[in-house]
Amino acid sequence: KAGVTQTPRYLIKTRGQQVTLSCSPISGHRSVSWYQQTPGQGLQFLFEYFSETQRNKGNFPGRFSGRQFSNSRSEMNVSTLELGDSALYLCASAVQGLGGVNEQFFGPGTRLTVL
Amino acid sequence: GESVGLHLPTLSVQEGDNSIINCAYSNSASDYFIWYKQESGKGPQFIIDIRSNMDKRQGQRVTVLLNKTVKHLSLQIAATQPGDSAVYFCAESGSARQLTFGSGTQLTVLP
């Protein structure tokens, strides 16, 4: 079974631009979560989508948004990029079970550099 | 607010020795805990999880211990190997179904 894939793997943008990152979850997984990883702040939760609906949201400004498609693929968008948005953006997928949180499988991440 | 922290940022062990990585959490409502391993250039990889109704769970060469009284989690790796060198994160989740990660411990296995 193929793992979580993220595209692109690397991205360089300049301040003020916007960016869209893509995530394809493991087949059959309906939950997709996004995280930002930086050396200073560690891994921080951005948001989670399930069945095309945002189910949870972390403490990030409105410049960070996302969506999920009917095939469970997800995209996240960051508008008006700032230098501090430089980070590794990780996507994780999970099977929605009855017990609540399930094991999350992470993709390799997209390394975003803002100049 | 909720936070998950690690006691030590770095840990060096001799190959073949056992490793113990510790983690403290502050949200008493957390009911699910996970350990992840992250190698350079890769996303976090699931190692083992434990629910709050348990205090110990074993996997292959790994054991997770949960002490809810003091809100402490530990990961024990038996017979540590060079391939175990990585950053290890603990994470916790409550009813919100989102994971809160600790800051990570860099494990280095010495030859």
mmCIF file of C-alpha atoms in Angstrom:
data_model
loop_
_atom_site.group_PDB
_atom_site.id
_atom_site.type_symbol
_atom_site.label_atom_id
_atom_site.label_comp_id
_atom_site.label_asym_id
_atom_site.label_seq_id
_atom_site.Cartn_x
_atom_site.Cartn_y
_atom_site.Cartn_z
ATOM 1 C CA LYS A 1 0.000 0.000 0.000
ATOM 2 C CA ALA A 2 1.454 3.358 -1.008
ATOM 3 C CA GLY A 3 2.257 5.797 1.774
ATOM 4 C CA VAL A 4 1.332 9.428 2.162
ATOM 5 C CA THR A 5 2.710 11.523 -0.661
ATOM 6 C CA GLN A 6 3.324 15.249 -0.643
ATOM 7 C CA THR A 7 4.135 17.559 -3.516
ATOM 8 C CA PRO A 8 6.243 19.433 -4.123
ATOM 9 C CA ARG A 9 9.064 18.259 -1.874
ATOM 10 C CA TYR A 10 10.883 21.568 -1.988
ATOM 11 C CA LEU A 11 9.667 25.061 -2.698
ATOM 12 C CA ILE A 12 11.233 28.499 -2.674
ATOM 13 C CA LYS A 13 9.039 31.583 -2.590
ATOM 14 C CA THR A 14 9.452 35.267 -1.811
ATOM 15 C CA ARG A 15 7.674 37.327 0.784
ATOM 16 C CA GLY A 16 4.169 38.326 -0.185
ATOM 17 C CA GLN A 17 3.612 35.408 -2.524
ATOM 18 C CA GLN A 18 1.198 32.602 -1.902
ATOM 19 C CA VAL A 19 1.783 28.865 -2.034
ATOM 20 C CA THR A 20 -0.285 25.709 -2.359
ATOM 21 C CA LEU A 21 0.914 22.370 -1.046
ATOM 22 C CA SER A 22 -0.657 19.042 -1.878
ATOM 23 C CA CYS A 23 -1.111 15.828 0.073
ATOM 24 C CA SER A 24 -2.407 12.445 -1.063
ATOM 25 C CA PRO A 25 -3.347 10.231 1.876
ATOM 26 C CA ILE A 26 -3.069 6.479 2.093
ATOM 27 C CA SER A 27 -5.854 4.786 0.184
ATOM 28 C CA GLY A 28 -8.888 4.397 2.406
ATOM 29 C CA HIS A 29 -7.819 7.069 4.879
ATOM 30 C CA ARG A 30 -10.371 9.832 5.232
ATOM 31 C CA SER A 31 -8.630 12.061 7.758
ATOM 32 C CA VAL A 32 -5.823 14.396 6.706
ATOM 33 C CA SER A 33 -3.965 16.620 9.146
ATOM 34 C CA TRP A 34 -1.369 19.271 8.448
ATOM 35 C CA TYR A 35 1.528 20.268 10.678
ATOM 36 C CA GLN A 36 4.224 22.898 10.541
ATOM 37 C CA GLN A 37 7.672 21.918 11.776
ATOM 38 C CA THR A 38 10.330 24.500 12.602
ATOM 39 C CA PRO A 39 13.480 24.269 14.742
ATOM 40 C CA GLY A 40 12.146 26.885 17.128
ATOM 41 C CA GLN A 41 8.526 25.817 17.544
ATOM 42 C CA GLY A 42 8.739 22.110 16.805
ATOM 43 C CA LEU A 43 5.736 20.322 15.328
ATOM 44 C CA GLN A 44 2.576 22.395 15.459
ATOM 45 C CA PHE A 45 -0.882 21.354 14.394
ATOM 46 C CA LEU A 46 -2.428 23.436 11.624
ATOM 47 C CA PHE A 47 -5.746 21.754 10.829
ATOM 48 C CA GLU A 48 -7.468 18.467 10.160
ATOM 49 C CA TYR A 49 -9.911 17.559 7.436
ATOM 50 C CA PHE A 50 -12.329 14.674 7.352
ATOM 51 C CA SER A 51 -14.808 14.019 4.568
ATOM 52 C CA GLU A 52 -14.104 17.395 2.984
ATOM 53 C CA THR A 53 -14.822 19.278 6.228
ATOM 54 C CA GLN A 54 -12.366 21.003 8.504
ATOM 55 C CA ARG A 55 -12.810 19.250 11.820
ATOM 56 C CA ASN A 56 -10.053 20.827 13.906
ATOM 57 C CA LYS A 57 -7.939 23.926 13.638
ATOM 58 C CA GLY A 58 -4.759 24.973 15.420
ATOM 59 C CA ASN A 59 -3.632 28.459 16.400
ATOM 60 C CA PHE A 60 -2.453 29.801 13.084
ATOM 61 C CA PRO A 61 -3.514 33.030 11.354
ATOM 62 C CA GLY A 62 -6.124 33.071 8.620
ATOM 63 C CA ARG A 63 -3.370 33.213 5.989
ATOM 64 C CA PHE A 64 -3.163 29.450 6.446
ATOM 65 C CA SER A 65 -6.068 27.601 4.900
ATOM 66 C CA GLY A 66 -6.812 24.212 3.513
ATOM 67 C CA ARG A 67 -9.343 22.037 1.826
ATOM 68 C CA GLN A 68 -10.054 18.404 1.145
ATOM 69 C CA PHE A 69 -11.465 16.868 -1.982
ATOM 70 C CA SER A 70 -13.919 14.033 -2.380
ATOM 71 C CA ASN A 71 -11.060 11.587 -2.993
ATOM 72 C CA SER A 72 -9.557 12.656 0.391
ATOM 73 C CA ARG A 73 -6.637 14.451 -1.214
ATOM 74 C CA SER A 74 -5.906 17.697 0.584
ATOM 75 C CA GLU A 75 -4.280 20.993 -0.172
ATOM 76 C CA MET A 76 -3.090 23.727 2.109
ATOM 77 C CA ASN A 77 -2.574 27.311 1.076
ATOM 78 C CA VAL A 78 -0.520 30.030 2.653
ATOM 79 C CA SER A 79 -1.138 33.546 1.420
ATOM 80 C CA THR A 80 1.019 36.642 1.821
ATOM 81 C CA LEU A 81 4.055 34.617 2.783
ATOM 82 C CA GLU A 82 6.317 35.837 5.583
ATOM 83 C CA LEU A 83 9.894 34.860 6.334
ATOM 84 C CA GLY A 84 8.678 33.041 9.428
ATOM 85 C CA ASP A 85 6.601 30.695 7.289
ATOM 86 C CA SER A 86 9.776 28.905 6.228
ATOM 87 C CA ALA A 87 9.305 25.411 7.576
ATOM 88 C CA LEU A 88 8.749 21.766 6.831
ATOM 89 C CA TYR A 89 5.037 21.222 6.227
ATOM 90 C CA LEU A 90 3.918 17.733 7.070
ATOM 91 C CA CYS A 91 0.754 15.968 6.136
ATOM 92 C CA ALA A 92 -0.572 12.956 8.022
ATOM 93 C CA SER A 93 -3.441 10.638 7.181
ATOM 94 C CA ALA A 94 -5.468 8.377 9.416
ATOM 95 C CA VAL A 95 -8.341 5.982 9.266
ATOM 96 C CA GLN A 96 -11.430 7.266 10.994
ATOM 97 C CA GLY A 97 -12.399 4.677 13.571
ATOM 98 C CA LEU A 98 -14.880 4.533 16.431
ATOM 99 C CA GLY A 99 -12.324 5.054 19.167
ATOM 100 C CA GLY A 100 -11.309 8.580 18.357
ATOM 101 C CA VAL A 101 -7.764 9.326 17.379
ATOM 102 C CA ASN A 102 -6.097 6.710 15.248
ATOM 103 C CA GLU A 103 -2.497 6.193 14.253
ATOM 104 C CA GLN A 104 -1.402 8.944 11.932
ATOM 105 C CA PHE A 105 0.908 8.179 9.027
ATOM 106 C CA PHE A 106 3.115 11.058 7.956
ATOM 107 C CA GLY A 107 4.340 12.000 4.526
ATOM 108 C CA PRO A 108 7.907 13.168 3.846
ATOM 109 C CA GLY A 109 6.925 16.821 4.018
ATOM 110 C CA THR A 110 7.310 19.865 1.815
ATOM 111 C CA ARG A 111 10.263 22.076 2.657
ATOM 112 C CA LEU A 112 9.166 25.685 2.103
ATOM 113 C CA THR A 113 11.743 28.441 2.077
ATOM 114 C CA VAL A 114 10.581 32.046 2.010
ATOM 115 C CA LEU A 115 13.154 34.602 0.864
ATOM 116 C CA GLY B 1 -2.421 25.805 27.798
ATOM 117 C CA GLU B 2 -1.750 22.255 26.747
ATOM 118 C CA SER B 3 1.873 21.321 26.387
ATOM 119 C CA VAL B 4 3.980 18.257 26.047
ATOM 120 C CA GLY B 5 7.619 18.557 26.970
ATOM 121 C CA LEU B 6 10.694 16.425 26.997
ATOM 122 C CA HIS B 7 13.123 16.231 29.865
ATOM 123 C CA LEU B 8 16.297 16.013 27.769
ATOM 124 C CA PRO B 9 16.990 17.428 24.327
ATOM 125 C CA THR B 10 19.841 14.975 23.566
ATOM 126 C CA LEU B 11 20.694 11.437 24.570
ATOM 127 C CA SER B 12 23.779 9.415 23.673
ATOM 128 C CA VAL B 13 23.948 5.674 24.284
ATOM 129 C CA GLN B 14 26.368 2.913 23.437
ATOM 130 C CA GLU B 15 25.298 0.444 20.799
ATOM 131 C CA GLY B 16 23.692 -2.531 22.482
ATOM 132 C CA ASP B 17 22.644 -0.618 25.581
ATOM 133 C CA ASN B 18 19.052 0.198 26.425
ATOM 134 C CA SER B 19 17.734 3.730 25.835
ATOM 135 C CA ILE B 20 15.114 5.538 27.842
ATOM 136 C CA ILE B 21 13.508 8.696 26.504
ATOM 137 C CA ASN B 22 11.204 10.625 28.795
ATOM 138 C CA CYS B 23 8.300 12.960 28.213
ATOM 139 C CA ALA B 24 6.046 15.013 30.468
ATOM 140 C CA TYR B 25 2.587 16.167 29.504
ATOM 141 C CA SER B 26 0.316 18.682 31.148
ATOM 142 C CA ASN B 27 -3.168 17.907 29.829
ATOM 143 C CA SER B 28 -4.764 15.515 32.287
ATOM 144 C CA ALA B 29 -7.600 14.948 29.799
ATOM 145 C CA SER B 30 -5.244 13.376 27.259
ATOM 146 C CA ASP B 31 -6.216 9.797 26.556
ATOM 147 C CA TYR B 32 -3.954 8.778 23.712
ATOM 148 C CA PHE B 33 -0.177 8.957 23.515
ATOM 149 C CA ILE B 34 2.191 8.185 20.708
ATOM 150 C CA TRP B 35 5.917 8.006 20.140
ATOM 151 C CA TYR B 36 7.303 8.981 16.775
ATOM 152 C CA LYS B 37 10.774 8.636 15.308
ATOM 153 C CA GLN B 38 11.995 11.158 12.783
ATOM 154 C CA GLU B 39 15.098 10.609 10.719
ATOM 155 C CA SER B 40 16.784 13.408 8.862
ATOM 156 C CA GLY B 41 14.863 14.404 5.751
ATOM 157 C CA LYS B 42 11.866 12.233 6.561
ATOM 158 C CA GLY B 43 8.492 12.657 8.166
ATOM 159 C CA PRO B 44 7.789 11.248 11.636
ATOM 160 C CA GLN B 45 7.371 7.500 11.734
ATOM 161 C CA PHE B 46 4.991 5.849 14.179
ATOM 162 C CA ILE B 47 6.733 3.693 16.779
ATOM 163 C CA ILE B 48 4.180 2.762 19.401
ATOM 164 C CA ASP B 49 1.074 4.144 21.031
ATOM 165 C CA ILE B 50 -0.759 3.699 24.305
ATOM 166 C CA ARG B 51 -4.180 4.652 25.568
ATOM 167 C CA SER B 52 -4.813 6.076 29.001
ATOM 168 C CA ASN B 53 -6.464 2.886 30.250
ATOM 169 C CA MET B 54 -3.091 1.148 30.059
ATOM 170 C CA ASP B 55 0.201 1.781 31.833
ATOM 171 C CA LYS B 56 2.510 -0.316 29.700
ATOM 172 C CA ARG B 57 2.638 -1.529 26.150
ATOM 173 C CA GLN B 58 5.352 -3.473 24.391
ATOM 174 C CA GLY B 59 6.353 -3.658 20.780
ATOM 175 C CA GLN B 60 9.355 -5.025 18.994
ATOM 176 C CA ARG B 61 12.344 -3.832 21.069
ATOM 177 C CA VAL B 62 10.290 -0.901 22.361
ATOM 178 C CA THR B 63 8.195 -0.413 25.460
ATOM 179 C CA VAL B 64 6.087 2.599 26.364
ATOM 180 C CA LEU B 65 5.264 3.322 29.972
ATOM 181 C CA LEU B 66 2.527 5.707 31.037
ATOM 182 C CA ASN B 67 2.265 7.144 34.533
ATOM 183 C CA LYS B 68 -0.927 9.154 34.675
ATOM 184 C CA THR B 69 -0.405 10.142 38.296
ATOM 185 C CA VAL B 70 2.611 12.267 37.433
ATOM 186 C CA LYS B 71 1.692 12.748 33.775
ATOM 187 C CA HIS B 72 4.842 11.112 32.493
ATOM 188 C CA LEU B 73 5.506 8.994 29.438
ATOM 189 C CA SER B 74 8.651 7.088 28.575
ATOM 190 C CA LEU B 75 9.965 5.124 25.638
ATOM 191 C CA GLN B 76 12.383 2.309 26.253
ATOM 192 C CA ILE B 77 14.427 0.920 23.371
ATOM 193 C CA ALA B 78 16.166 -2.375 24.026
ATOM 194 C CA ALA B 79 19.570 -3.199 22.550
ATOM 195 C CA THR B 80 19.868 0.163 20.810
ATOM 196 C CA GLN B 81 21.206 -0.040 17.278
ATOM 197 C CA PRO B 82 22.835 2.564 15.012
ATOM 198 C CA GLY B 83 19.621 2.703 12.994
ATOM 199 C CA ASP B 84 17.821 3.966 16.081
ATOM 200 C CA SER B 85 19.674 7.272 15.863
ATOM 201 C CA ALA B 86 16.989 9.882 15.213
ATOM 202 C CA VAL B 87 14.834 12.492 16.892
ATOM 203 C CA TYR B 88 12.080 10.989 19.014
ATOM 204 C CA PHE B 89 8.846 12.856 19.682
ATOM 205 C CA CYS B 90 6.102 12.096 22.104
ATOM 206 C CA ALA B 91 2.625 13.314 21.251
ATOM 207 C CA GLU B 92 -0.653 13.352 23.070
ATOM 208 C CA SER B 93 -4.257 13.753 22.139
ATOM 209 C CA GLY B 94 -7.517 14.268 23.939
ATOM 210 C CA SER B 95 -11.052 14.627 22.765
ATOM 211 C CA ALA B 96 -10.012 17.239 20.212
ATOM 212 C CA ARG B 97 -8.410 14.506 18.100
ATOM 213 C CA GLN B 98 -5.415 16.685 17.325
ATOM 214 C CA LEU B 99 -1.905 15.739 18.274
ATOM 215 C CA THR B 100 0.240 17.967 20.471
ATOM 216 C CA PHE B 101 3.907 17.168 20.055
ATOM 217 C CA GLY B 102 6.801 17.486 22.448
ATOM 218 C CA SER B 103 9.970 19.267 21.412
ATOM 219 C CA GLY B 104 11.880 16.084 20.593
ATOM 220 C CA THR B 105 14.941 14.227 21.868
ATOM 221 C CA GLN B 106 17.928 13.596 19.636
ATOM 222 C CA LEU B 107 19.121 10.042 20.227
ATOM 223 C CA THR B 108 22.670 9.283 19.128
ATOM 224 C CA VAL B 109 23.934 5.717 19.195
ATOM 225 C CA LEU B 110 27.672 5.496 19.735
ATOM 226 C CA PRO B 111 29.681 2.613 18.234
#
